[in-house]
CSV table of C-alpha atoms in Angstrom, one decimal:
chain,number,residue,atom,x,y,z
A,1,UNK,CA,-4.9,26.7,-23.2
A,2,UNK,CA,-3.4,28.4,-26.1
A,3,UNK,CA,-0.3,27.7,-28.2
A,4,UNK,CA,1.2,31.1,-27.5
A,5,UNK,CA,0.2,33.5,-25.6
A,6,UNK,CA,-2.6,35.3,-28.2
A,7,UNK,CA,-6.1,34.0,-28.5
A,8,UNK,CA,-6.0,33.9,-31.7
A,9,UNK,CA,-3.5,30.6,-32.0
A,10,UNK,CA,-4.4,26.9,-31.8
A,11,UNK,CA,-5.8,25.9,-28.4
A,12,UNK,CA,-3.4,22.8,-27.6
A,13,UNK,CA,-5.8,22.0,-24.9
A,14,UNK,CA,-8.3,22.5,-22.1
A,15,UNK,CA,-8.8,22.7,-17.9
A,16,UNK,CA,-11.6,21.8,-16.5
A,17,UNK,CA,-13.2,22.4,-13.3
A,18,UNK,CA,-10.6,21.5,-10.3
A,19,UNK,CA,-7.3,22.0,-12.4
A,20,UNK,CA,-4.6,23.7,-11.0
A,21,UNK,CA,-1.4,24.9,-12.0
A,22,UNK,CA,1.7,26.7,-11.9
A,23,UNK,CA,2.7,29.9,-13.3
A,24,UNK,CA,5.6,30.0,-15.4
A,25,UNK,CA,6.1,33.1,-17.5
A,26,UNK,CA,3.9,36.4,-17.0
A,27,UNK,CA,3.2,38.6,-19.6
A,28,UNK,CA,0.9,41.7,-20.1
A,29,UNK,CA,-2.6,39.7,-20.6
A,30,UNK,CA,-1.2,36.1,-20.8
A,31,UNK,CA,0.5,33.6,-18.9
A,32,UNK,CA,1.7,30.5,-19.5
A,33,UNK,CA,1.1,27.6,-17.4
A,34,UNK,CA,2.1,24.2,-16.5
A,35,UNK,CA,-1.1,21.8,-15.2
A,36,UNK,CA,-0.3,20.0,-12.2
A,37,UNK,CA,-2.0,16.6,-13.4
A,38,UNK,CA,0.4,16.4,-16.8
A,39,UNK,CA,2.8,18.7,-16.9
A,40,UNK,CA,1.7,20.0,-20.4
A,41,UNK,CA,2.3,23.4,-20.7
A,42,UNK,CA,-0.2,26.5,-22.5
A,43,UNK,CA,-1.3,30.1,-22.5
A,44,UNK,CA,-3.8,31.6,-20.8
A,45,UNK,CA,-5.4,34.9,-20.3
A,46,UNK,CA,-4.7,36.6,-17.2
A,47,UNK,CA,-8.4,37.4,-15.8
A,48,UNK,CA,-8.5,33.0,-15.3
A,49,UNK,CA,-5.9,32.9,-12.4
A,50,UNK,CA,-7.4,32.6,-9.5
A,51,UNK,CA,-4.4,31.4,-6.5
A,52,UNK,CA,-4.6,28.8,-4.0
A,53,UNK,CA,-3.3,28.8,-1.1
A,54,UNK,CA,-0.1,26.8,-0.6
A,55,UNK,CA,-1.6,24.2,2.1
A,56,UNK,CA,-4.3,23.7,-0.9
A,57,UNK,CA,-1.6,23.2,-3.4
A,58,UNK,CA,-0.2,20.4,-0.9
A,59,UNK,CA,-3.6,18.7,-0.5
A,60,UNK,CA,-4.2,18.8,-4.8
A,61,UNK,CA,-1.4,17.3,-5.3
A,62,UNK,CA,-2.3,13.9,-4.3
A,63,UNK,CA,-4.2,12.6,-7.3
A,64,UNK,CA,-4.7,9.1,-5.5
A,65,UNK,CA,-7.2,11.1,-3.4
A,66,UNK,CA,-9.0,13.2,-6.5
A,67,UNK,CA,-12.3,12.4,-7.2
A,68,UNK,CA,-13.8,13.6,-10.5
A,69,UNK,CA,-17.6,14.3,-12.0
A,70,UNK,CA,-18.9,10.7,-13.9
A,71,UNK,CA,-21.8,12.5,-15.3
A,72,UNK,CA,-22.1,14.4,-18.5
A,73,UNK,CA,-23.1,17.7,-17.1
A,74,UNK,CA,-22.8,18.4,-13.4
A,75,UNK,CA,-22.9,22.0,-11.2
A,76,UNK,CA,-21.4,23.5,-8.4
A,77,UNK,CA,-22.5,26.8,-6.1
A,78,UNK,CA,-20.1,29.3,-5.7
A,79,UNK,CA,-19.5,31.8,-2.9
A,80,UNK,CA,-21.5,34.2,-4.4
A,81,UNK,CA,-24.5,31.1,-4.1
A,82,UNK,CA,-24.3,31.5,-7.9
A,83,UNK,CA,-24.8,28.0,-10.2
A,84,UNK,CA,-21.9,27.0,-12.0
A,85,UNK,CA,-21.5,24.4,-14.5
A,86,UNK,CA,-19.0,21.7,-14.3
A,87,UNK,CA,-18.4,18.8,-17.0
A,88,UNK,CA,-17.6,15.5,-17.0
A,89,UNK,CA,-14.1,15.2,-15.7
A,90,UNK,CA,-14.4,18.4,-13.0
A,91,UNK,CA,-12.6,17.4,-10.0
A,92,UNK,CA,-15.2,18.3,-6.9
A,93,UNK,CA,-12.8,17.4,-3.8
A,94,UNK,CA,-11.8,20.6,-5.1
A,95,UNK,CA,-14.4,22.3,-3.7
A,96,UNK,CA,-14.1,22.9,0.1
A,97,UNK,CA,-10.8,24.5,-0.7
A,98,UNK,CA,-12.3,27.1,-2.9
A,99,UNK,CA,-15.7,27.1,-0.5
A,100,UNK,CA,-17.9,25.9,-3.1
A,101,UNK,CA,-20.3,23.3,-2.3
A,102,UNK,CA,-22.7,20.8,-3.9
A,103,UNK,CA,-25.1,19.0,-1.5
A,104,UNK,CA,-26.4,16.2,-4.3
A,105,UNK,CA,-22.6,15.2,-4.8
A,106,UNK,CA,-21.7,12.0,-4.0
A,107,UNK,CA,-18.4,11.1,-3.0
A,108,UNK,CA,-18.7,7.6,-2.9
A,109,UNK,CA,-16.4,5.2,-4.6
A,110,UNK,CA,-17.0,5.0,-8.3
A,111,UNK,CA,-17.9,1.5,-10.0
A,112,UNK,CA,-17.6,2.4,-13.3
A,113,UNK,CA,-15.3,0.5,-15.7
A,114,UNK,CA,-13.5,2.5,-18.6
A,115,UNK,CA,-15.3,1.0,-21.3
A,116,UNK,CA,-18.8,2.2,-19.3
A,117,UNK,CA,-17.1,5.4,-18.7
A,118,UNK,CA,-15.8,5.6,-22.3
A,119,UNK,CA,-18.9,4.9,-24.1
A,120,UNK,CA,-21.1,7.5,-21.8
A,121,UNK,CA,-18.9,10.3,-24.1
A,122,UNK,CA,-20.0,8.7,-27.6
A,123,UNK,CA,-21.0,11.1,-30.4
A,124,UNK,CA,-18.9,13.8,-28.2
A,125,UNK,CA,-17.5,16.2,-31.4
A,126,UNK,CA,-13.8,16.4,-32.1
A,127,UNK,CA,-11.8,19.5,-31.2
A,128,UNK,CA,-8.2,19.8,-31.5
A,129,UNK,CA,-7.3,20.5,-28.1
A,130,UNK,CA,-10.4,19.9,-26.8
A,131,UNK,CA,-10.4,17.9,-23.3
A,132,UNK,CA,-14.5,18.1,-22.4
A,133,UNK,CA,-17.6,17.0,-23.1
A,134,UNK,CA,-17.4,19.9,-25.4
A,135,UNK,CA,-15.3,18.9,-27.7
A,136,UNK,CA,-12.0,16.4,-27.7
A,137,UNK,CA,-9.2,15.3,-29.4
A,138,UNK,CA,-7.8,11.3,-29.6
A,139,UNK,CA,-5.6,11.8,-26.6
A,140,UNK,CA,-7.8,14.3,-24.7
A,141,UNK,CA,-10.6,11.5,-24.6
A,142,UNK,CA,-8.4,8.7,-23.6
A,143,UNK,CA,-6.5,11.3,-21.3
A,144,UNK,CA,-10.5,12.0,-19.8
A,145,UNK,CA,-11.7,8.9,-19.0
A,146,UNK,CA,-8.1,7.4,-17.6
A,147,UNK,CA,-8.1,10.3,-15.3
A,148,UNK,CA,-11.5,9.2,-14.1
A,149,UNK,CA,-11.3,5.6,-13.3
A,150,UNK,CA,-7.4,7.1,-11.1
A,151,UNK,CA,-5.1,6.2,-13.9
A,152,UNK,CA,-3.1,8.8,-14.9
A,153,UNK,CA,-2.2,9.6,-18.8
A,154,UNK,CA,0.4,12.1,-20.3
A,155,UNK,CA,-1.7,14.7,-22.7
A,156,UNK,CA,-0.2,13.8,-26.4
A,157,UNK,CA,-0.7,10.4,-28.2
A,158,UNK,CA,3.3,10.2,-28.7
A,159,UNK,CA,3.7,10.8,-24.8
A,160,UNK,CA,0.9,8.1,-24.1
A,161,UNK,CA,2.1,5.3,-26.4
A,162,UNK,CA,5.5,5.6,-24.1
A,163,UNK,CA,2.9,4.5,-21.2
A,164,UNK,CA,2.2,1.0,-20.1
A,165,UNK,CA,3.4,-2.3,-21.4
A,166,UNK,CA,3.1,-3.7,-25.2
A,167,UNK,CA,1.3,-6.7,-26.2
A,168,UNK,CA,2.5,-9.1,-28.8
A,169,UNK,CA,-1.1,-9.8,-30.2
A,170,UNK,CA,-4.3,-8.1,-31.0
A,171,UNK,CA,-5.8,-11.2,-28.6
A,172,UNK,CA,-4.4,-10.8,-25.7
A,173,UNK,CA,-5.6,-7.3,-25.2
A,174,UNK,CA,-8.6,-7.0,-22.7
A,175,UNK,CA,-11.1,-3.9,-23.1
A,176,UNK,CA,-9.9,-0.5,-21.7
A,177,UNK,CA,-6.1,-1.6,-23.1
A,178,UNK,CA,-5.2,1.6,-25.2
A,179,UNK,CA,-4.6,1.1,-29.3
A,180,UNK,CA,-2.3,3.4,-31.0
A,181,UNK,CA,-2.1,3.5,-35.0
A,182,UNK,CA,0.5,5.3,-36.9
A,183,UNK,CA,0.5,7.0,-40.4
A,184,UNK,CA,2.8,6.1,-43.8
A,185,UNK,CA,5.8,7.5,-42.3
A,186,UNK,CA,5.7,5.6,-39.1
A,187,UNK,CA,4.4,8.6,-36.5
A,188,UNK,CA,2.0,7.9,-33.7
A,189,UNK,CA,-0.9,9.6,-34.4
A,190,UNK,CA,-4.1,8.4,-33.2
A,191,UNK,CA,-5.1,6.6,-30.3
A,192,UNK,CA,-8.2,4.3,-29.0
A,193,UNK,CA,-9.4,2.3,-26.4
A,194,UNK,CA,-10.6,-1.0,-26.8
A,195,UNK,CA,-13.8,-2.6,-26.5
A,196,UNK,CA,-15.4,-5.9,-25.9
A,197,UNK,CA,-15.6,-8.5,-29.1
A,198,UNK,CA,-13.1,-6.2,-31.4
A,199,UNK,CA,-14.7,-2.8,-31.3
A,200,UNK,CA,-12.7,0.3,-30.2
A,201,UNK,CA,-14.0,4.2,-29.1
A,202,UNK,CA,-12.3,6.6,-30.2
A,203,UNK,CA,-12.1,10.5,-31.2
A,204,UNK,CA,-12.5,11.2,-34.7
A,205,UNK,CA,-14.8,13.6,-36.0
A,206,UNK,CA,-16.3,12.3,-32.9
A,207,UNK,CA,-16.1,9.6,-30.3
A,208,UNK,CA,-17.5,6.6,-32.4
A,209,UNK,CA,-17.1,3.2,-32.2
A,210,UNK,CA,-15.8,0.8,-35.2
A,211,UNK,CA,-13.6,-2.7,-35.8
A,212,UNK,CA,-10.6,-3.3,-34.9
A,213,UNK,CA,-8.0,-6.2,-35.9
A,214,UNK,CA,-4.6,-6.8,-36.8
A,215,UNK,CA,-4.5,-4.1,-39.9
A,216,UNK,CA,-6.6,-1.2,-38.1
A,217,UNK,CA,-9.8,0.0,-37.6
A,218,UNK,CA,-12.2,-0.5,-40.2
A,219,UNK,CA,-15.4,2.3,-40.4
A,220,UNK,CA,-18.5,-0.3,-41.4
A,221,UNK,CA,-20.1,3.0,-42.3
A,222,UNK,CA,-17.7,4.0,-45.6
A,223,UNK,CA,-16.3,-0.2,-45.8
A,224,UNK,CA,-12.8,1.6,-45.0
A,225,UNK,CA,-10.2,1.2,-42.9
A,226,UNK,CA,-9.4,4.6,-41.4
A,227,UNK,CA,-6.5,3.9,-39.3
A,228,UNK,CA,-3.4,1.5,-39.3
A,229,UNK,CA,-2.4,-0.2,-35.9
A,230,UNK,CA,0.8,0.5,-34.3
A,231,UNK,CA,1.1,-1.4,-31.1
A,232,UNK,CA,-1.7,-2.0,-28.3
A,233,UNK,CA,-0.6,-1.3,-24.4
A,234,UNK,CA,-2.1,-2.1,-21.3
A,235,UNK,CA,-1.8,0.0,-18.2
């Protein structure tokens, strides 16, 4: 998805397999978009709309029934019996609407925690605007694995640290509460989810793990603190 409607400006952020949306401007090659999950709003080129019909639309729109790809890498098989790859993230109830099918899916309940589900994306590069396995930002990352143990996150780290309640202290944060961490002049910026024993994962350069206390998060790499922590919530 694309800042204006020209490939050529920043991508402000990705769909995955499963995402739908609505149309709200129509140009020559271009449209811009509203995702369903969010609400965040982009560009795209015309030749990726493909429409649903409105009983589908219905039946998408309950995200408390959505059930999303755990794994890394994952496929589907299209009409055409062709092998399509989907990524971590790819919605796959998605599937009988658009008659795609994968036999080795399983839609079982998923047990995973989002520290588990968190750490399976470390060393993932960063991308501005990036929402994949690919490539993600701070917020896409967070955004990703939220969306994937049911919990649902707005797209931007400013929009996110309005989400969920603020703890007074560092200590009584459990792991998967969310750390945000603001720059000199006092603008959300970054954000992190937290680990066991003071660690956080988080996107930058790529998902990576390092300290965290009361002043930031501290790289044991360059002996640096990196970021400087704003306020820790818990959703």
């Amino acid at each position: 998805m694309y800042d204006q409607a020209d490939a050529h400006s920043s991508v402000i952020n990705q769909m995955l397999y499963g995402d739908h949306y609505k149309v709200k401007e129509v140009r020559k090659h271009y449209l811009c978009i509203e995702l369903q999950y969010d609400q965040s709003k982009g560009w795209i080129h015309r030749n990726q709309f493909h429409p649903l019909a409105e009983e589908n639309v219905q039946d998408l729109n309950d995200f408390n029934k959505a059930v999303y790809n755990d794994q890394p890498i994952g496929y589907v098989i299209d009409t055409l019996d062709n092998l399509r790859t989907v990524l971590f993230g790819a919605r796959m109830d998605v599937m009988p609407f658009i008659n795609h099918h994968n036999k080795d899916f399983e839609f079982a309940p998923k047990s995973k925690t989002i520290p588990e589900l968190a750490l399976s994306l470390l060393n993932t590069p960063f991308m501005q605007g990036g929402r994949s396995t690919f490539g993600v930002d701070a917020s896409g990352f967070t955004q990703l694995i939220y969306k994937n143990c049911g919990i649902p996150l707005n797209r931007s780290v400013e929009q996110q640290s309005e989400q969920g309640i603020p703890l007074s202290f560092i200590e009584e944060s459990k792991p998967g509460d969310l750390a945000f961490f603001d720059n000199k002049e006092g603008v959300i910026h970054h954000v992190g989810i937290i680990l066991p024993n003071n660690y956080i994962v988080h996107a930058f350069g790529k998902v990576r793990i390092d300290r965290l206390d009361h002043t930031g998060i501290f790289n044991p790499e360059t002996k640096q603190y990196t970021h400087q922590l704003r306020v820790i919530k818990s959703l």
